[in-house]
């Protein structure tokens, strides 16, 4: 049993490990070093403090060195940076950032929890005043102080990932005009593009200006403004910039110690979270983990896995035999009125593997339609063929999204199939769901495909000459429809079969895929070759949104930020 355990880094992983170690061993000497000002703070809450939703800064501080000492008898040294590890001597060199003094400490076991740092691309002018990253409470203080003193009217966010979208919303709450620049052709690049289209429409609805498929070329100062030059030649003006271009694992200390670094750039660890030195463990955002579904190495900087890893390492140091079997990337984010969630593999990821998979789209309400307040969700489910093992899910909606993504996350972890989803017995009352819950419905739709009750096709698989049948009502068809599609409402279909060809495959769609499934069953049993277009017209709109809607409002939002190209 190790008697002296040193921990490098606090927050989610390090603080969790320290607390668990003390609960397991009252006699061990435990010291935690944190180069920042705080050992345990709500990292995920930082944007919401800037937006004023979390009013008190103190609410972000989960523990102080004093409170941690009182409760867990763990010595915490903030503003103390570990500068060197000597694994042969099992000793650390530490710099006290307050005094500049260097000193050493010996260890029996060492836990590395250095986290990840925001990336700062080598863009000319990136160090100008008014350009920020967000990773710590100190960063939050800087941003809040700048807003109070400078009263910026326009803010530019570089990057449309989790932090970028959260900052866009919260700076909008502070009354600023907000623009987002993202190098990918969509927001939230971890999602599949057609699902991200629902988020983009929400951002435009909330008066967020978007530049997608574009990157920053330089930053310049012009009087009291920042000028942001884009590679598309656009010149944007604002008073502040937040860089949200991702994070990189903090591995410099590990590299200096000659610990093995994985192919993704994170610290390589085994199933017990040991590094290449068995007396040194590593956890959190700095490590390379195994993708739970695919088995390949990956980086997934999320608080949930870091907390679990901290607990597991403590168990192993205290004589346990816990194994970390991978991360599946379950995440949820609020984007104004939307909830966006995902778990497991995306189709982008699966397309780069040899896995044979299928997908379905459905758009159910969060609860029964007859109960007031039902709101639509957009669900994408990915699964293997022909086994039906669940690989991933993505949901965009409002109420009920978090509940369903957690069910899918558990299903993936348990190795369930789409056939199992049909049988899940989920809580039901009219305010909360349906007798056939959205999760059950996803299982029904996917199982119908695998059991060959219906052939399915997706909008991005159709060709220009394919025969497309719209089975919605004439009124729906007249409002909007797929070009060159033929309209025969499903309730008239049996009496109008002679209007359809039998020498080509028919591709049927409705609003969300339910009526077209019924149409497919009718046509199949009458000798037609027919495929159901998954997700219906709503999914068609998502696939077709290759460019942002060029509305008058969208143009005005962009014009508010644009300067003449000659400046």
CSV table of C-alpha atoms in Angstrom, one decimal, residues 77-558:
chain,number,residue,atom,x,y,z
A,77,UNK,CA,-0.9,23.6,-2.9
A,78,UNK,CA,-2.3,26.1,-5.4
A,79,UNK,CA,-0.1,28.2,-7.5
A,80,UNK,CA,2.5,25.5,-7.3
A,81,UNK,CA,3.7,24.1,-10.7
A,82,UNK,CA,5.4,20.8,-11.1
A,83,UNK,CA,8.3,21.5,-13.4
A,84,UNK,CA,10.1,18.1,-13.5
A,85,UNK,CA,9.5,14.4,-12.7
A,86,UNK,CA,12.5,12.2,-11.8
A,87,UNK,CA,11.0,8.6,-12.1
A,88,UNK,CA,14.2,7.0,-11.1
A,89,UNK,CA,14.3,8.9,-7.8
A,90,UNK,CA,10.5,9.0,-7.6
A,91,UNK,CA,10.7,12.7,-7.0
A,92,UNK,CA,9.0,15.9,-8.2
A,93,UNK,CA,10.5,19.4,-8.7
A,94,UNK,CA,8.0,22.1,-7.9
A,95,UNK,CA,8.0,25.8,-8.4
A,96,UNK,CA,6.0,28.0,-6.0
A,97,UNK,CA,4.6,30.6,-8.4
A,98,UNK,CA,3.9,33.0,-5.6
A,99,UNK,CA,7.6,33.2,-4.3
A,100,UNK,CA,9.6,31.7,-7.2
A,101,UNK,CA,11.1,29.1,-4.9
A,102,UNK,CA,11.9,25.6,-6.2
A,103,UNK,CA,11.7,22.6,-4.0
A,104,UNK,CA,11.3,18.8,-4.3
A,105,UNK,CA,8.8,16.2,-3.0
A,106,UNK,CA,9.2,12.4,-3.1
A,107,UNK,CA,6.3,10.0,-4.0
A,108,UNK,CA,5.4,6.3,-3.9
A,109,UNK,CA,2.7,6.8,-6.5
A,110,UNK,CA,2.0,9.7,-8.8
A,111,UNK,CA,-1.2,10.8,-10.5
A,112,UNK,CA,-1.0,13.1,-13.5
A,113,UNK,CA,-4.1,15.2,-14.1
A,114,UNK,CA,-2.8,18.2,-16.1
A,115,UNK,CA,-5.9,18.6,-18.2
A,116,UNK,CA,-6.0,20.3,-21.6
A,117,UNK,CA,-5.2,23.8,-22.7
A,118,UNK,CA,-7.1,25.9,-25.3
A,119,UNK,CA,-5.4,26.0,-28.7
A,120,UNK,CA,-4.1,29.4,-29.9
A,121,UNK,CA,-3.5,29.1,-33.6
A,122,UNK,CA,-0.5,31.0,-35.0
A,123,UNK,CA,-2.6,33.8,-36.4
A,124,UNK,CA,-1.0,37.3,-36.8
A,125,UNK,CA,-2.3,39.6,-34.1
A,126,UNK,CA,-3.7,36.8,-31.9
A,127,UNK,CA,-2.1,38.4,-28.8
A,128,UNK,CA,-4.0,41.8,-29.2
A,129,UNK,CA,-6.0,43.1,-26.3
A,130,UNK,CA,-9.6,41.9,-26.3
A,131,UNK,CA,-8.9,38.4,-27.6
A,132,UNK,CA,-9.7,35.7,-25.0
A,133,UNK,CA,-9.8,32.0,-24.4
A,134,UNK,CA,-11.9,30.3,-21.8
A,135,UNK,CA,-10.7,27.5,-19.6
A,136,UNK,CA,-10.4,28.8,-16.0
A,137,UNK,CA,-12.0,31.0,-13.5
A,138,UNK,CA,-9.3,33.5,-14.1
A,139,UNK,CA,-10.2,33.6,-17.8
A,140,UNK,CA,-13.8,34.2,-16.8
A,141,UNK,CA,-12.8,37.1,-14.6
A,142,UNK,CA,-10.8,38.7,-17.4
A,143,UNK,CA,-13.7,38.4,-19.8
A,144,UNK,CA,-16.2,39.8,-17.3
A,145,UNK,CA,-13.9,42.7,-16.4
A,146,UNK,CA,-13.4,43.5,-20.1
A,147,UNK,CA,-17.2,43.5,-20.7
A,148,UNK,CA,-17.8,45.8,-17.7
A,149,UNK,CA,-15.1,48.3,-18.5
A,150,UNK,CA,-15.2,48.3,-22.3
A,151,UNK,CA,-18.9,47.6,-22.9
A,152,UNK,CA,-18.4,45.9,-26.2
A,153,UNK,CA,-21.3,45.9,-28.7
A,154,UNK,CA,-20.0,43.2,-31.0
A,155,UNK,CA,-18.3,39.9,-30.2
A,156,UNK,CA,-16.8,37.4,-32.5
A,157,UNK,CA,-16.5,33.7,-31.6
A,158,UNK,CA,-13.8,31.7,-33.5
A,159,UNK,CA,-15.0,28.0,-33.5
A,160,UNK,CA,-18.4,26.5,-33.2
A,161,UNK,CA,-17.8,23.6,-30.9
A,162,UNK,CA,-19.2,23.2,-27.4
A,163,UNK,CA,-17.5,26.3,-25.9
A,164,UNK,CA,-18.0,28.4,-29.0
A,165,UNK,CA,-21.8,27.8,-29.1
A,166,UNK,CA,-22.2,28.3,-25.3
A,167,UNK,CA,-20.2,31.5,-25.5
A,168,UNK,CA,-22.3,32.7,-28.4
A,169,UNK,CA,-25.5,32.2,-26.4
A,170,UNK,CA,-24.2,33.8,-23.2
A,171,UNK,CA,-22.6,36.9,-24.9
A,172,UNK,CA,-25.9,37.3,-26.7
A,173,UNK,CA,-27.6,37.3,-23.3
A,174,UNK,CA,-25.3,40.1,-22.3
A,175,UNK,CA,-26.8,42.2,-25.1
A,176,UNK,CA,-24.1,41.9,-27.7
A,177,UNK,CA,-24.3,41.3,-31.4
A,178,UNK,CA,-22.5,38.0,-31.9
A,179,UNK,CA,-20.9,36.4,-34.9
A,180,UNK,CA,-19.4,32.9,-35.2
A,181,UNK,CA,-16.6,31.8,-37.6
A,182,UNK,CA,-16.1,28.1,-38.1
A,183,UNK,CA,-13.7,26.4,-40.5
A,184,UNK,CA,-16.0,23.4,-41.0
A,185,UNK,CA,-19.0,23.8,-43.2
A,186,UNK,CA,-21.3,23.3,-40.2
A,187,UNK,CA,-21.5,24.2,-36.5
A,188,UNK,CA,-20.7,21.6,-33.9
A,189,UNK,CA,-18.4,19.5,-36.1
A,190,UNK,CA,-18.6,16.4,-33.9
A,191,UNK,CA,-22.2,15.9,-35.1
A,192,UNK,CA,-23.2,14.8,-38.5
A,193,UNK,CA,-23.9,17.7,-40.8
A,194,UNK,CA,-27.6,17.2,-41.5
A,195,UNK,CA,-28.3,17.1,-37.7
A,196,UNK,CA,-26.2,20.2,-37.2
A,197,UNK,CA,-28.5,22.1,-39.7
A,198,UNK,CA,-31.2,22.3,-37.0
A,199,UNK,CA,-28.7,24.1,-34.7
A,200,UNK,CA,-27.8,26.5,-37.5
A,201,UNK,CA,-31.4,27.5,-38.0
A,202,UNK,CA,-31.7,28.1,-34.3
A,203,UNK,CA,-28.6,30.3,-34.2
A,204,UNK,CA,-30.0,32.4,-37.0
A,205,UNK,CA,-33.3,32.7,-35.3
A,206,UNK,CA,-31.5,34.0,-32.3
A,207,UNK,CA,-29.7,36.7,-34.4
A,208,UNK,CA,-26.3,35.0,-34.5
A,209,UNK,CA,-24.3,35.8,-37.6
A,210,UNK,CA,-22.5,32.8,-39.1
A,211,UNK,CA,-19.5,32.4,-41.3
A,212,UNK,CA,-19.1,28.6,-42.0
A,213,UNK,CA,-16.4,27.0,-44.1
A,214,UNK,CA,-14.1,30.0,-43.3
A,215,UNK,CA,-11.1,30.7,-41.2
A,216,UNK,CA,-9.4,33.7,-39.6
A,217,UNK,CA,-6.4,35.1,-41.5
A,218,UNK,CA,-5.3,37.9,-39.2
A,219,UNK,CA,-6.4,40.2,-36.3
A,220,UNK,CA,-5.7,43.9,-36.5
A,221,UNK,CA,-6.4,46.9,-34.3
A,222,UNK,CA,-8.4,49.8,-35.8
A,223,UNK,CA,-8.9,52.6,-33.4
A,224,UNK,CA,-10.9,51.0,-30.5
A,225,UNK,CA,-12.1,48.0,-32.7
A,226,UNK,CA,-10.6,44.7,-33.7
A,227,UNK,CA,-10.6,43.9,-37.3
A,228,UNK,CA,-10.8,40.2,-38.1
A,229,UNK,CA,-9.7,39.3,-41.6
A,230,UNK,CA,-11.1,36.0,-43.0
A,231,UNK,CA,-9.5,33.9,-45.7
A,232,UNK,CA,-12.6,34.5,-47.8
A,233,UNK,CA,-11.5,38.2,-47.9
A,234,UNK,CA,-14.3,39.3,-45.6
A,235,UNK,CA,-13.3,42.0,-43.0
A,236,UNK,CA,-15.2,41.8,-39.8
A,237,UNK,CA,-15.2,44.4,-37.0
A,238,UNK,CA,-15.9,43.8,-33.3
A,239,UNK,CA,-14.8,44.9,-29.9
A,240,UNK,CA,-13.9,41.4,-28.5
A,241,UNK,CA,-13.0,37.9,-29.7
A,242,UNK,CA,-13.3,34.6,-28.0
A,243,UNK,CA,-11.1,31.8,-29.3
A,244,UNK,CA,-12.9,28.5,-29.1
A,245,UNK,CA,-10.9,26.4,-31.5
A,246,UNK,CA,-10.5,23.4,-29.4
A,247,UNK,CA,-8.1,22.1,-26.7
A,248,UNK,CA,-4.9,20.1,-26.8
A,249,UNK,CA,-3.8,17.7,-24.0
A,250,UNK,CA,-1.2,19.1,-21.6
A,251,UNK,CA,1.6,16.5,-22.2
A,252,UNK,CA,4.8,18.5,-21.9
A,253,UNK,CA,5.6,17.2,-18.4
A,254,UNK,CA,4.9,13.6,-19.5
A,255,UNK,CA,7.2,14.1,-22.6
A,256,UNK,CA,10.0,15.5,-20.4
A,257,UNK,CA,9.7,12.4,-18.3
A,258,UNK,CA,9.9,10.2,-21.4
A,259,UNK,CA,6.4,8.7,-20.7
A,260,UNK,CA,4.9,7.2,-23.8
A,261,UNK,CA,2.6,9.5,-25.8
A,262,UNK,CA,-0.1,7.9,-27.9
A,263,UNK,CA,-0.8,8.4,-31.6
A,264,UNK,CA,-3.5,11.0,-30.9
A,265,UNK,CA,-1.1,13.2,-28.9
A,266,UNK,CA,-2.4,12.2,-25.4
A,267,UNK,CA,-0.6,10.4,-22.7
A,268,UNK,CA,-0.8,6.7,-23.4
A,269,UNK,CA,-2.2,4.6,-20.5
A,270,UNK,CA,-3.2,0.9,-20.0
A,271,UNK,CA,-6.6,-0.4,-18.8
A,272,UNK,CA,-5.6,0.4,-15.2
A,273,UNK,CA,-4.7,4.0,-16.3
A,274,UNK,CA,-1.0,3.5,-15.7
A,275,UNK,CA,1.5,5.2,-18.0
A,276,UNK,CA,4.6,3.5,-19.3
A,277,UNK,CA,5.9,3.9,-15.8
A,278,UNK,CA,3.7,1.7,-13.6
A,279,UNK,CA,4.1,4.0,-10.6
A,280,UNK,CA,2.7,7.0,-12.5
A,281,UNK,CA,-1.0,7.1,-13.4
A,282,UNK,CA,-2.7,9.6,-15.8
A,283,UNK,CA,-6.3,10.7,-16.0
A,284,UNK,CA,-8.6,13.2,-17.6
A,285,UNK,CA,-8.3,15.4,-20.7
A,286,UNK,CA,-4.6,14.7,-21.1
A,287,UNK,CA,-4.8,11.0,-21.8
A,288,UNK,CA,-5.5,9.0,-24.9
A,289,UNK,CA,-8.5,6.7,-24.3
A,290,UNK,CA,-10.1,3.8,-26.1
A,291,UNK,CA,-13.2,4.5,-28.1
A,292,UNK,CA,-15.7,2.2,-26.4
A,293,UNK,CA,-17.5,1.3,-29.6
A,294,UNK,CA,-14.7,1.1,-32.2
A,295,UNK,CA,-11.7,0.3,-30.1
A,296,UNK,CA,-9.4,2.8,-31.6
A,297,UNK,CA,-7.4,5.4,-29.6
A,298,UNK,CA,-9.0,8.8,-29.3
A,299,UNK,CA,-9.1,12.1,-27.3
A,300,UNK,CA,-12.4,12.9,-25.5
A,301,UNK,CA,-12.0,15.8,-23.1
A,302,UNK,CA,-15.2,15.5,-21.0
A,303,UNK,CA,-15.8,15.9,-17.3
A,304,UNK,CA,-17.7,12.7,-16.8
A,305,UNK,CA,-14.9,10.3,-17.9
A,306,UNK,CA,-12.3,12.3,-16.0
A,307,UNK,CA,-14.3,11.9,-12.7
A,308,UNK,CA,-14.7,8.2,-13.3
A,309,UNK,CA,-11.0,7.8,-14.1
A,310,UNK,CA,-10.0,9.6,-10.9
A,311,UNK,CA,-12.1,7.3,-8.8
A,312,UNK,CA,-10.7,4.2,-10.6
A,313,UNK,CA,-7.1,5.2,-10.2
A,314,UNK,CA,-7.6,5.7,-6.5
A,315,UNK,CA,-9.1,2.2,-6.2
A,316,UNK,CA,-6.1,0.7,-8.1
A,317,UNK,CA,-3.5,2.5,-6.0
A,318,UNK,CA,-5.3,1.1,-2.9
A,319,UNK,CA,-5.0,-2.5,-4.2
A,320,UNK,CA,-8.0,-2.7,-6.5
A,321,UNK,CA,-8.1,-4.1,-10.0
A,322,UNK,CA,-10.4,-1.7,-11.8
A,323,UNK,CA,-10.1,-1.5,-15.6
A,324,UNK,CA,-11.2,1.5,-17.8
A,325,UNK,CA,-12.9,0.1,-20.8
A,326,UNK,CA,-13.3,3.2,-22.9
A,327,UNK,CA,-15.2,6.4,-23.5
A,328,UNK,CA,-18.2,6.7,-25.8
A,329,UNK,CA,-18.4,10.5,-25.9
A,330,UNK,CA,-21.8,11.1,-24.4
A,331,UNK,CA,-22.4,14.8,-24.4
A,332,UNK,CA,-25.3,17.4,-24.2
A,333,UNK,CA,-25.3,21.1,-24.8
A,334,UNK,CA,-27.9,23.8,-24.6
A,335,UNK,CA,-28.2,26.1,-27.6
A,336,UNK,CA,-30.8,28.8,-26.7
A,337,UNK,CA,-34.1,26.9,-26.8
A,338,UNK,CA,-32.6,23.7,-28.2
A,339,UNK,CA,-31.0,20.8,-26.4
A,340,UNK,CA,-28.4,19.0,-28.5
A,341,UNK,CA,-27.1,15.6,-27.5
A,342,UNK,CA,-25.0,12.7,-28.8
A,343,UNK,CA,-23.5,9.4,-27.7
A,344,UNK,CA,-21.3,6.8,-29.5
A,345,UNK,CA,-20.0,7.0,-33.0
A,346,UNK,CA,-21.1,9.6,-35.6
A,347,UNK,CA,-21.6,8.6,-39.2
A,348,UNK,CA,-18.5,10.6,-40.1
A,349,UNK,CA,-16.5,8.3,-37.9
A,350,UNK,CA,-18.2,5.1,-39.1
A,351,UNK,CA,-17.6,6.1,-42.7
A,352,UNK,CA,-13.9,5.8,-42.1
A,353,UNK,CA,-14.2,2.2,-40.8
A,354,UNK,CA,-15.0,-1.2,-42.3
A,355,UNK,CA,-18.2,-1.5,-40.2
A,356,UNK,CA,-21.3,-2.2,-42.1
A,357,UNK,CA,-23.9,0.1,-40.6
A,358,UNK,CA,-27.4,1.5,-41.3
A,359,UNK,CA,-29.1,4.6,-40.0
A,360,UNK,CA,-32.6,5.8,-39.4
A,361,UNK,CA,-34.1,9.3,-38.8
A,362,UNK,CA,-37.3,10.0,-36.9
A,363,UNK,CA,-39.0,13.1,-35.6
A,364,UNK,CA,-41.3,12.2,-32.7
A,365,UNK,CA,-42.7,14.5,-30.1
A,366,UNK,CA,-41.3,14.5,-26.5
A,367,UNK,CA,-44.7,13.4,-25.2
A,368,UNK,CA,-48.1,12.5,-26.5
A,369,UNK,CA,-49.6,15.1,-28.9
A,370,UNK,CA,-52.9,15.4,-27.1
A,371,UNK,CA,-51.2,16.7,-23.9
A,372,UNK,CA,-50.4,20.4,-24.2
A,373,UNK,CA,-46.8,21.5,-25.0
A,374,UNK,CA,-45.6,18.6,-27.1
A,375,UNK,CA,-42.4,19.5,-28.9
A,376,UNK,CA,-40.6,17.7,-31.7
A,377,UNK,CA,-37.3,15.9,-31.4
A,378,UNK,CA,-35.0,15.0,-34.3
A,379,UNK,CA,-33.3,11.6,-33.8
A,380,UNK,CA,-30.6,9.9,-35.8
A,381,UNK,CA,-29.7,6.3,-34.8
A,382,UNK,CA,-26.8,4.3,-36.2
A,383,UNK,CA,-26.5,0.5,-35.9
A,384,UNK,CA,-24.7,-2.5,-37.4
A,385,UNK,CA,-26.1,-4.6,-40.2
A,386,UNK,CA,-27.5,-7.2,-39.8
A,387,UNK,CA,-27.0,-7.6,-36.1
A,388,UNK,CA,-28.6,-4.3,-35.1
A,389,UNK,CA,-26.0,-3.4,-32.4
A,390,UNK,CA,-26.4,0.2,-31.5
A,391,UNK,CA,-23.4,2.3,-32.5
A,392,UNK,CA,-24.4,5.9,-31.9
A,393,UNK,CA,-27.3,8.4,-31.6
A,394,UNK,CA,-27.8,12.1,-32.1
A,395,UNK,CA,-30.8,14.1,-30.9
A,396,UNK,CA,-31.8,17.7,-31.4
A,397,UNK,CA,-34.9,19.1,-29.8
A,398,UNK,CA,-36.2,20.7,-26.7
A,399,UNK,CA,-37.7,18.9,-23.8
A,400,UNK,CA,-37.0,15.2,-23.3
A,401,UNK,CA,-33.7,15.1,-25.3
A,402,UNK,CA,-31.5,14.4,-22.3
A,403,UNK,CA,-33.7,11.6,-21.1
A,404,UNK,CA,-33.5,9.8,-24.5
A,405,UNK,CA,-29.8,10.3,-25.1
A,406,UNK,CA,-29.1,8.8,-21.7
A,407,UNK,CA,-31.1,5.7,-22.6
A,408,UNK,CA,-29.2,5.3,-25.8
A,409,UNK,CA,-25.9,5.8,-23.9
A,410,UNK,CA,-26.8,3.0,-21.5
A,411,UNK,CA,-27.9,0.8,-24.4
A,412,UNK,CA,-24.5,1.2,-26.1
A,413,UNK,CA,-22.7,0.5,-22.9
A,414,UNK,CA,-24.8,-2.6,-22.3
A,415,UNK,CA,-24.3,-3.9,-25.9
A,416,UNK,CA,-28.0,-3.7,-26.7
A,417,UNK,CA,-29.4,-4.0,-30.2
A,418,UNK,CA,-32.3,-2.1,-31.9
A,419,UNK,CA,-34.4,-5.2,-31.3
A,420,UNK,CA,-33.8,-4.7,-27.5
A,421,UNK,CA,-35.0,-1.1,-27.8
A,422,UNK,CA,-38.4,-2.3,-28.8
A,423,UNK,CA,-38.8,-4.1,-25.5
A,424,UNK,CA,-37.5,-1.4,-23.1
A,425,UNK,CA,-40.2,-0.6,-20.5
A,426,UNK,CA,-39.9,3.1,-20.0
A,427,UNK,CA,-41.9,5.3,-17.6
A,428,UNK,CA,-45.0,6.8,-19.3
A,429,UNK,CA,-47.6,9.4,-18.4
A,430,UNK,CA,-48.9,12.0,-20.9
A,431,UNK,CA,-46.7,14.9,-19.6
A,432,UNK,CA,-43.5,12.9,-20.0
A,433,UNK,CA,-43.7,10.5,-23.0
A,434,UNK,CA,-45.8,8.1,-25.0
A,435,UNK,CA,-46.9,4.5,-24.6
A,436,UNK,CA,-44.5,3.8,-27.4
A,437,UNK,CA,-41.7,6.1,-26.4
A,438,UNK,CA,-39.4,7.7,-28.9
A,439,UNK,CA,-36.7,5.2,-28.0
A,440,UNK,CA,-39.1,2.3,-28.6
A,441,UNK,CA,-40.0,3.9,-32.0
A,442,UNK,CA,-36.4,4.1,-33.0
A,443,UNK,CA,-36.2,0.4,-32.3
A,444,UNK,CA,-39.4,-0.3,-34.3
A,445,UNK,CA,-38.2,1.6,-37.3
A,446,UNK,CA,-34.7,0.1,-37.3
A,447,UNK,CA,-36.0,-3.4,-36.7
A,448,UNK,CA,-38.4,-3.1,-39.6
A,449,UNK,CA,-35.4,-2.5,-41.9
A,450,UNK,CA,-33.3,-5.4,-40.5
A,451,UNK,CA,-36.3,-7.7,-40.7
A,452,UNK,CA,-36.9,-6.6,-44.3
A,453,UNK,CA,-40.4,-5.4,-43.6
A,454,UNK,CA,-39.4,-2.3,-45.6
A,455,UNK,CA,-36.5,-1.3,-47.8
A,456,UNK,CA,-35.0,2.1,-46.8
A,457,UNK,CA,-33.1,4.7,-48.7
A,458,UNK,CA,-31.7,8.1,-47.6
A,459,UNK,CA,-31.9,11.4,-49.3
A,460,UNK,CA,-28.1,11.6,-50.0
A,461,UNK,CA,-28.4,8.2,-51.7
A,462,UNK,CA,-31.0,9.2,-54.3
A,463,UNK,CA,-30.0,10.1,-57.9
A,464,UNK,CA,-31.5,12.7,-60.2
A,465,UNK,CA,-33.6,10.3,-62.2
A,466,UNK,CA,-35.2,8.4,-59.3
A,467,UNK,CA,-38.9,8.2,-59.0
A,468,UNK,CA,-40.0,10.1,-55.9
A,469,UNK,CA,-43.6,9.7,-54.4
A,470,UNK,CA,-44.9,12.2,-52.0
A,471,UNK,CA,-47.7,10.6,-49.9
A,472,UNK,CA,-48.6,13.7,-47.9
A,473,UNK,CA,-51.8,15.6,-48.4
A,474,UNK,CA,-52.3,17.9,-51.4
A,475,UNK,CA,-52.1,20.9,-49.0
A,476,UNK,CA,-48.8,19.9,-47.6
A,477,UNK,CA,-47.5,19.2,-51.1
A,478,UNK,CA,-48.5,22.6,-52.3
A,479,UNK,CA,-46.8,24.4,-49.5
A,480,UNK,CA,-43.4,22.7,-50.2
A,481,UNK,CA,-42.2,19.5,-51.8
A,482,UNK,CA,-39.2,17.8,-53.3
A,483,UNK,CA,-38.7,18.9,-56.9
A,484,UNK,CA,-40.1,16.5,-59.6
A,485,UNK,CA,-41.9,14.4,-56.9
A,486,UNK,CA,-45.4,13.0,-57.6
A,487,UNK,CA,-48.1,13.5,-55.1
A,488,UNK,CA,-50.6,10.8,-54.2
A,489,UNK,CA,-51.8,11.0,-50.5
A,490,UNK,CA,-51.5,7.8,-48.7
A,491,UNK,CA,-55.2,7.6,-48.0
A,492,UNK,CA,-55.9,7.7,-51.7
A,493,UNK,CA,-53.1,5.3,-52.7
A,494,UNK,CA,-55.1,2.0,-53.0
A,495,UNK,CA,-57.5,3.7,-55.5
A,496,UNK,CA,-54.7,5.2,-57.6
A,497,UNK,CA,-52.2,2.4,-58.0
A,498,UNK,CA,-52.6,2.5,-61.8
A,499,UNK,CA,-50.8,5.9,-61.8
A,500,UNK,CA,-47.6,4.4,-60.5
A,501,UNK,CA,-44.9,2.6,-62.5
A,502,UNK,CA,-44.0,-1.0,-61.9
A,503,UNK,CA,-40.8,-1.0,-64.0
A,504,UNK,CA,-38.8,1.3,-61.7
A,505,UNK,CA,-38.2,1.5,-58.0
A,506,UNK,CA,-40.5,4.0,-56.2
A,507,UNK,CA,-39.0,6.1,-53.4
A,508,UNK,CA,-41.7,7.3,-51.0
A,509,UNK,CA,-41.7,10.1,-48.4
A,510,UNK,CA,-44.0,11.9,-46.1
A,511,UNK,CA,-43.4,14.5,-43.4
A,512,UNK,CA,-41.4,12.3,-41.0
A,513,UNK,CA,-41.5,8.7,-42.4
A,514,UNK,CA,-44.6,7.2,-40.8
A,515,UNK,CA,-47.2,7.6,-43.6
A,516,UNK,CA,-44.6,6.7,-46.2
A,517,UNK,CA,-43.9,3.4,-44.3
A,518,UNK,CA,-47.6,2.6,-44.5
A,519,UNK,CA,-47.5,3.5,-48.3
A,520,UNK,CA,-44.5,1.1,-48.7
A,521,UNK,CA,-46.4,-1.7,-47.1
A,522,UNK,CA,-49.4,-1.1,-49.4
A,523,UNK,CA,-47.3,-0.9,-52.5
A,524,UNK,CA,-45.0,-3.9,-51.7
A,525,UNK,CA,-48.1,-6.1,-51.3
A,526,UNK,CA,-49.4,-4.9,-54.6
A,527,UNK,CA,-46.3,-5.9,-56.6
A,528,UNK,CA,-44.4,-2.6,-56.6
A,529,UNK,CA,-40.7,-2.2,-55.8
A,530,UNK,CA,-40.6,0.6,-53.2
A,531,UNK,CA,-38.3,2.1,-50.7
A,532,UNK,CA,-39.1,4.4,-47.7
A,533,UNK,CA,-37.0,7.6,-47.5
A,534,UNK,CA,-35.9,7.7,-43.9
A,535,UNK,CA,-37.0,10.7,-41.9
A,536,UNK,CA,-39.3,12.2,-44.6
A,537,UNK,CA,-39.5,15.8,-45.7
A,538,UNK,CA,-38.0,17.2,-42.5
A,539,UNK,CA,-34.8,15.2,-43.0
A,540,UNK,CA,-34.8,16.2,-46.7
A,541,UNK,CA,-34.7,19.9,-45.6
A,542,UNK,CA,-31.8,19.0,-43.2
A,543,UNK,CA,-29.8,17.3,-46.0
A,544,UNK,CA,-30.5,20.1,-48.5
A,545,UNK,CA,-29.3,22.9,-46.2
A,546,UNK,CA,-25.9,23.0,-47.8
A,547,UNK,CA,-25.9,26.7,-47.5
A,548,UNK,CA,-27.4,28.9,-44.8
A,549,UNK,CA,-30.7,30.5,-45.7
A,550,UNK,CA,-30.0,33.9,-47.3
A,551,UNK,CA,-32.8,35.7,-45.6
A,552,UNK,CA,-33.0,39.5,-45.1
A,553,UNK,CA,-32.3,39.0,-41.4
A,554,UNK,CA,-29.3,36.8,-42.1
A,555,UNK,CA,-27.9,39.4,-44.5
A,556,UNK,CA,-28.5,42.2,-42.1
A,557,UNK,CA,-26.7,40.3,-39.3
A,558,UNK,CA,-23.6,39.8,-41.5
